[in-house]
XYZ file of C-alpha atoms in Angstrom:
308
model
C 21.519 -216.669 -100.201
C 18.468 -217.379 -98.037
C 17.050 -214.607 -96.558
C 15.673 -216.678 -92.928
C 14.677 -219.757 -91.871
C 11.999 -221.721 -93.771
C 8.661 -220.929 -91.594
C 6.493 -223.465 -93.640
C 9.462 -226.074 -93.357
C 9.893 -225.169 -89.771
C 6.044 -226.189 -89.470
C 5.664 -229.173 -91.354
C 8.418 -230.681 -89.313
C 7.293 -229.300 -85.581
C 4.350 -231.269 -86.151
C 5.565 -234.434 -87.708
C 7.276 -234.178 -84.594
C 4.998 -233.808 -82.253
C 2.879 -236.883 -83.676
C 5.939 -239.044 -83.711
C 6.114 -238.696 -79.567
C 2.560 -239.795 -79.105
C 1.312 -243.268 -79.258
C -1.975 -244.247 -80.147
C -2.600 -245.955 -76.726
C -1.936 -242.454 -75.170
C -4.528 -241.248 -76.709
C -7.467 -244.066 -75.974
C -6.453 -245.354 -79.807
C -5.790 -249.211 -80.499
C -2.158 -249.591 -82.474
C -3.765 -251.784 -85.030
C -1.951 -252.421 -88.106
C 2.121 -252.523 -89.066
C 3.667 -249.150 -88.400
C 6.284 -248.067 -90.858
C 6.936 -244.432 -88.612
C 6.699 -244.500 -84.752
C 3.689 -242.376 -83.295
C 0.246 -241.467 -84.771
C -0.696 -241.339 -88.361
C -2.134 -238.355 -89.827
C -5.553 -239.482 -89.860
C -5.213 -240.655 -86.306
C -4.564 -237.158 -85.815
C -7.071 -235.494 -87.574
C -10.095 -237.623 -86.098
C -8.819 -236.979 -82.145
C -8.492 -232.758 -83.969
C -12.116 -233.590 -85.599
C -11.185 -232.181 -88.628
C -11.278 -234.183 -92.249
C -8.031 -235.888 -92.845
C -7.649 -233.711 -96.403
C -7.791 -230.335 -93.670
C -5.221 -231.936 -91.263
C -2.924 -232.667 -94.363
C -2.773 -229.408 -95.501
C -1.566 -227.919 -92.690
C 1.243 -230.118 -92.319
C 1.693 -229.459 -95.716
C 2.267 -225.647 -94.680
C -0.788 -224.350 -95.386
C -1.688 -223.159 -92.005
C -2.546 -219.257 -93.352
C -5.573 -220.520 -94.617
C -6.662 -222.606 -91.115
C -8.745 -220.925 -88.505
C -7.820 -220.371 -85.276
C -10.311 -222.807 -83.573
C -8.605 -225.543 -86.057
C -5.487 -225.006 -84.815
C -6.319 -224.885 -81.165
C -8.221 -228.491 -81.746
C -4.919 -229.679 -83.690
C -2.895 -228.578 -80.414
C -4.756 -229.875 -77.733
C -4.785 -233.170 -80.127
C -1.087 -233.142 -79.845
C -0.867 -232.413 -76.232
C 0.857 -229.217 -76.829
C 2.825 -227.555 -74.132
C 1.677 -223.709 -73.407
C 5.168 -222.768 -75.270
C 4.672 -225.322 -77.979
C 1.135 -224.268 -78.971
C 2.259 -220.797 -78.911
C 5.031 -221.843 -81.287
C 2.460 -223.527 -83.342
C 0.426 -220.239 -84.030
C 3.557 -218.068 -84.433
C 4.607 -220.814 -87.295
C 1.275 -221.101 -88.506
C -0.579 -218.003 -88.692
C 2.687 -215.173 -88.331
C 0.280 -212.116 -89.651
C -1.266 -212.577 -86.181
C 1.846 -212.010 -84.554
C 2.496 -208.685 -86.043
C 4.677 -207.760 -89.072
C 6.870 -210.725 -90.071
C 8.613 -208.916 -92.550
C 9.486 -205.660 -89.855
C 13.121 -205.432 -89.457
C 13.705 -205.896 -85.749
C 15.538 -202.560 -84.077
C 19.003 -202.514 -83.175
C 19.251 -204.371 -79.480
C 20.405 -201.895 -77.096
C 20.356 -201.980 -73.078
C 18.970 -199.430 -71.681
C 21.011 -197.197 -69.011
C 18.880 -197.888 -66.272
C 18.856 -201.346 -66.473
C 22.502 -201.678 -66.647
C 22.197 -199.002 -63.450
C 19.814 -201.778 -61.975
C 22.352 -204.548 -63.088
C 25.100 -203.182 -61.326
C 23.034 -202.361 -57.687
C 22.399 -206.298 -57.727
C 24.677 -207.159 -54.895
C 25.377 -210.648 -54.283
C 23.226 -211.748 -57.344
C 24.439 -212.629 -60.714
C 22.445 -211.524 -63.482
C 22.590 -210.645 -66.981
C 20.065 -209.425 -70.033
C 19.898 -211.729 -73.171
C 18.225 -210.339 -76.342
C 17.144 -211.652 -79.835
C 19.192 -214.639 -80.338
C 19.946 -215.619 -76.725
C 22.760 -212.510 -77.312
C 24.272 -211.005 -74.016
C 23.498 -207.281 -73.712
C 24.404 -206.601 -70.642
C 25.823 -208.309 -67.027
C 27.216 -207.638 -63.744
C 30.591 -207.958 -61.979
C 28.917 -210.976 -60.353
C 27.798 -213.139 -63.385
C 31.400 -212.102 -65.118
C 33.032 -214.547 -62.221
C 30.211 -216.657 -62.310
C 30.231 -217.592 -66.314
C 33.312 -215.886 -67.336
C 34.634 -212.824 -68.630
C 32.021 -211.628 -71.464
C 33.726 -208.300 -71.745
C 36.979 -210.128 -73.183
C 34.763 -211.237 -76.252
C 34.062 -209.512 -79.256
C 30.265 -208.109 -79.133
C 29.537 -211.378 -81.256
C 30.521 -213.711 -79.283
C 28.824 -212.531 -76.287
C 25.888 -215.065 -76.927
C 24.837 -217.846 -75.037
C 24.220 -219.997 -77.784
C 27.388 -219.764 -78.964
C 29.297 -220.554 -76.024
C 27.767 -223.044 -74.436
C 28.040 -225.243 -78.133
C 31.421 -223.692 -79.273
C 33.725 -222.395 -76.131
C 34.749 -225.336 -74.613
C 35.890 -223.061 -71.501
C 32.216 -222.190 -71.094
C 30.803 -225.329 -71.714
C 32.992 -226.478 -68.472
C 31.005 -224.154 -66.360
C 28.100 -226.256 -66.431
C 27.653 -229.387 -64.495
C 24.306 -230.202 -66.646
C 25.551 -229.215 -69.744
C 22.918 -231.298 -71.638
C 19.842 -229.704 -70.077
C 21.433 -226.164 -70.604
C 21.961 -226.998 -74.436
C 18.524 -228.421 -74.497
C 17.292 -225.135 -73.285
C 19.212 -223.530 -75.677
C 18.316 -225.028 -78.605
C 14.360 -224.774 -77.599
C 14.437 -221.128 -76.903
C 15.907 -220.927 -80.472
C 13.047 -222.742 -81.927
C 11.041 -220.323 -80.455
C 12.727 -217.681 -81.711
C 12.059 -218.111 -85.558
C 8.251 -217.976 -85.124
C 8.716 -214.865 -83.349
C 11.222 -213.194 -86.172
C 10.928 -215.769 -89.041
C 12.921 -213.887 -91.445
C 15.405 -213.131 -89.461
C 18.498 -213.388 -91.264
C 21.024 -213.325 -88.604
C 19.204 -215.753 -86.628
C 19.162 -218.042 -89.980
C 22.957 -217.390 -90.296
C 23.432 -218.145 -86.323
C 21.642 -221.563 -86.292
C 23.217 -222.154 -90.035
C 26.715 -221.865 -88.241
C 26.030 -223.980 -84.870
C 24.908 -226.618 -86.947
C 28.034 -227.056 -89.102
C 30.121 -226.870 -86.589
C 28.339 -228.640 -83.372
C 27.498 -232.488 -83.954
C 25.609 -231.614 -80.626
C 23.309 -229.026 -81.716
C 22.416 -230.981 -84.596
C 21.367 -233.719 -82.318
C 19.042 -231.392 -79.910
C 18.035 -229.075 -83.212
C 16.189 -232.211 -84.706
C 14.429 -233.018 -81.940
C 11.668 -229.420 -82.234
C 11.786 -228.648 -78.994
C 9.679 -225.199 -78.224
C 9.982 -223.935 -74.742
C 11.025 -220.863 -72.545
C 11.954 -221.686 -69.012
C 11.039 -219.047 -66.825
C 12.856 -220.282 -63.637
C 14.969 -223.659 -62.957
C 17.924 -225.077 -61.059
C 21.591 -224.763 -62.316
C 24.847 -226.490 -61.842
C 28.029 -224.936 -62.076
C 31.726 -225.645 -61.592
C 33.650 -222.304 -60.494
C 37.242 -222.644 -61.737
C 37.908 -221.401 -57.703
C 34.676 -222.066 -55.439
C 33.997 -225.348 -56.955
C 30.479 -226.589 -57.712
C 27.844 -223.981 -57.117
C 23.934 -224.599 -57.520
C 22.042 -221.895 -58.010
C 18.275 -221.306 -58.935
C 17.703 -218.562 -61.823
C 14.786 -216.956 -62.715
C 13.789 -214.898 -65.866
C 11.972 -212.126 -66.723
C 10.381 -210.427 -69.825
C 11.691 -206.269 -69.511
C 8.455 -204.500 -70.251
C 9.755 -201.772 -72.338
C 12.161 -204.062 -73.993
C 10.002 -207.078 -75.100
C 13.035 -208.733 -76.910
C 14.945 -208.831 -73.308
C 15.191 -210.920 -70.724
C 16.901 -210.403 -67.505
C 18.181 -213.495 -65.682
C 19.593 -213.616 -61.703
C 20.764 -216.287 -60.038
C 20.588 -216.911 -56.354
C 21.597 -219.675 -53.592
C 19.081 -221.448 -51.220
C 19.854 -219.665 -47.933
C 21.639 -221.706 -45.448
C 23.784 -223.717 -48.602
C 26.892 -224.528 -48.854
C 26.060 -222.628 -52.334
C 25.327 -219.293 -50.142
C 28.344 -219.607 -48.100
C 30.685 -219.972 -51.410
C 28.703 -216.526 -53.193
C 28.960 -214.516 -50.477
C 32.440 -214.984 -49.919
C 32.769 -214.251 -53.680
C 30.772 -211.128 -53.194
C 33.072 -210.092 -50.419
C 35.766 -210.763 -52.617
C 34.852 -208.557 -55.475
C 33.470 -205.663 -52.930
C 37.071 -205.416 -51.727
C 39.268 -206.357 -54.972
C 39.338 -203.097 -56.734
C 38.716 -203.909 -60.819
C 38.135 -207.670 -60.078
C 36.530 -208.238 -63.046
C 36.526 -212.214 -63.596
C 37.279 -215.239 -61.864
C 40.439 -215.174 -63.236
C 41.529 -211.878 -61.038
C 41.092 -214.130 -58.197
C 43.538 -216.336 -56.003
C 43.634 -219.693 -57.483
C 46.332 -220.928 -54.901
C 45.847 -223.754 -52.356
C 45.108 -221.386 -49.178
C 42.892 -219.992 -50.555
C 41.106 -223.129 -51.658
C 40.742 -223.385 -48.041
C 38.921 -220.942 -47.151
C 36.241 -222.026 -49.210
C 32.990 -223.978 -48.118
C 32.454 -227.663 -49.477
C 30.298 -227.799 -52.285
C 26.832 -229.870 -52.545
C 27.223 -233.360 -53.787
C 24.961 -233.567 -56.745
């Protein structure tokens, strides 16, 4: 049984990747010469990285313990690496710097206060993701927002998971591609961090058998964390709902992110999440959308969503 995912695999690939997406004009080169493989060849690589093509080779031969860290900053600005992807590209490459690799990661666990701090959120959906994109914690809010997480075994209370296996959470989302892309590049993230992390191994092992689209998105090596965007829901009772999120890093808990959602003021967004907030400050246990009036008068009452 493998014990994690494959770091020096995970490399080689990243950056046969990331020389596949650039072309040699983007880079001042002339595309002389019959291409068998789209993008630039290694040695096109290694002169813009001004390192010998033998270097260049074996580091995407998975040899990057042995290159320095000024070689790999020259082979990333070369590629036109993102600030998450050249991150990525040391935690792949060089792992001792990023502590101990081998370290079994503690048990996730959400802290009282921040489920204290979760719950005084009025009006504001939010939830805290761990290691694996897992859900540690949430308010009464986000339960109505994305659906009932309590009703799920602790396992499947990951984000991962639902949005490429629950079909009644993928129908939350309106842009259901970009939120799997995110997904799937916060995950590729992930293995640099922990790369022998078995029960991330055994969590991408399983979306991959069973979701033709994470396979798609998984090839693609994809390395980013967004720290704040736009999202597009469908409530099962409100209707469509956008709402801007943004993320942040728990200082005490560096595997945890908390995550709130809000709605521009003055939208018809606003207008629909406060009336849900008024909803669940006077429904005693509301707990999901579900405990909610799904009948036509009610529909009524509720403001007109955005048009996309």
């Amino acid at each position: 049984m493998s014990t994690g995912l494959d770091r020096r695999a995970e490399l080689r690939e990243f950056l046969r990747s990331r020389r596949a997406r650039l072309r040699p004009e983007d880079v001042g080169l002339s595309a002389s010469g019959r291409r068998r493989v789209p993008g630039l060849r290694r040695e096109e690589l290694a002169r813009l990285a001004g390192v010998s093509f033998a270097y260049y080779t074996r580091l995407e031969q998975s040899h990057g313990d042995t290159m320095s860290v000024e070689v790999l900053d020259a082979v990333a600005r070369a590629l036109r690496l993102s600030g998450d992807e050249h991150a990525h590209l040391f935690r792949l490459a060089r792992p001792k710097l990023h502590g101990n690799r081998h370290a079994v990661p503690r048990r996730q666990r959400l802290r009282p206060g921040v489920q204290r701090l979760l719950d005084a959120l009025d009006g504001v959906p939010a939830y805290v993701c761990g290691r694996r994109l897992d859900v540690l914690g949430w308010n009464r809010l986000a339960t109505t927002v994305f659906g009932d997480w309590s009703r799920l075994p602790p396992r499947e209370r990951n984000l991962s998971r639902l949005v490429f296996l629950s079909p009644a959470a993928r129908d939350r989302f309106n842009d259901l591609e970009a939120t799997m892309l995110d997904i799937v590049s916060v995950l590729r993230v992930e293995p640099g961090t922990h790369p022998e992390g078995t029960e991330l191994a055994a969590l991408i092992g399983e979306l991959t058998e069973r979701s033709n689209d994470f396979r798609r998105l998984w090839a693609g090596h994809h390395a980013r964390r967004r720290g704040h965007g736009v999202q597009r829901l469908r409530h099962p009772v409100l209707g469509e709902l956008t709402l801007s999120f943004e993320a942040m890093g728990l200082h005490g808990d560096p595997d945890q992110t908390l995550v709130t959602y809000h709605a521009e003021p003055g939208s018809t967004s606003r207008k629909a999440m406060s009336l849900l907030t008024g909803r669940l400050l006077t429904t005693t246990g509301a707990q999901s959308s579900t405990d909610l009036p799904n009948n036509r008068s009610h529909r009524a009452t509720v403001p007109r969503p955005e048009r996309p």
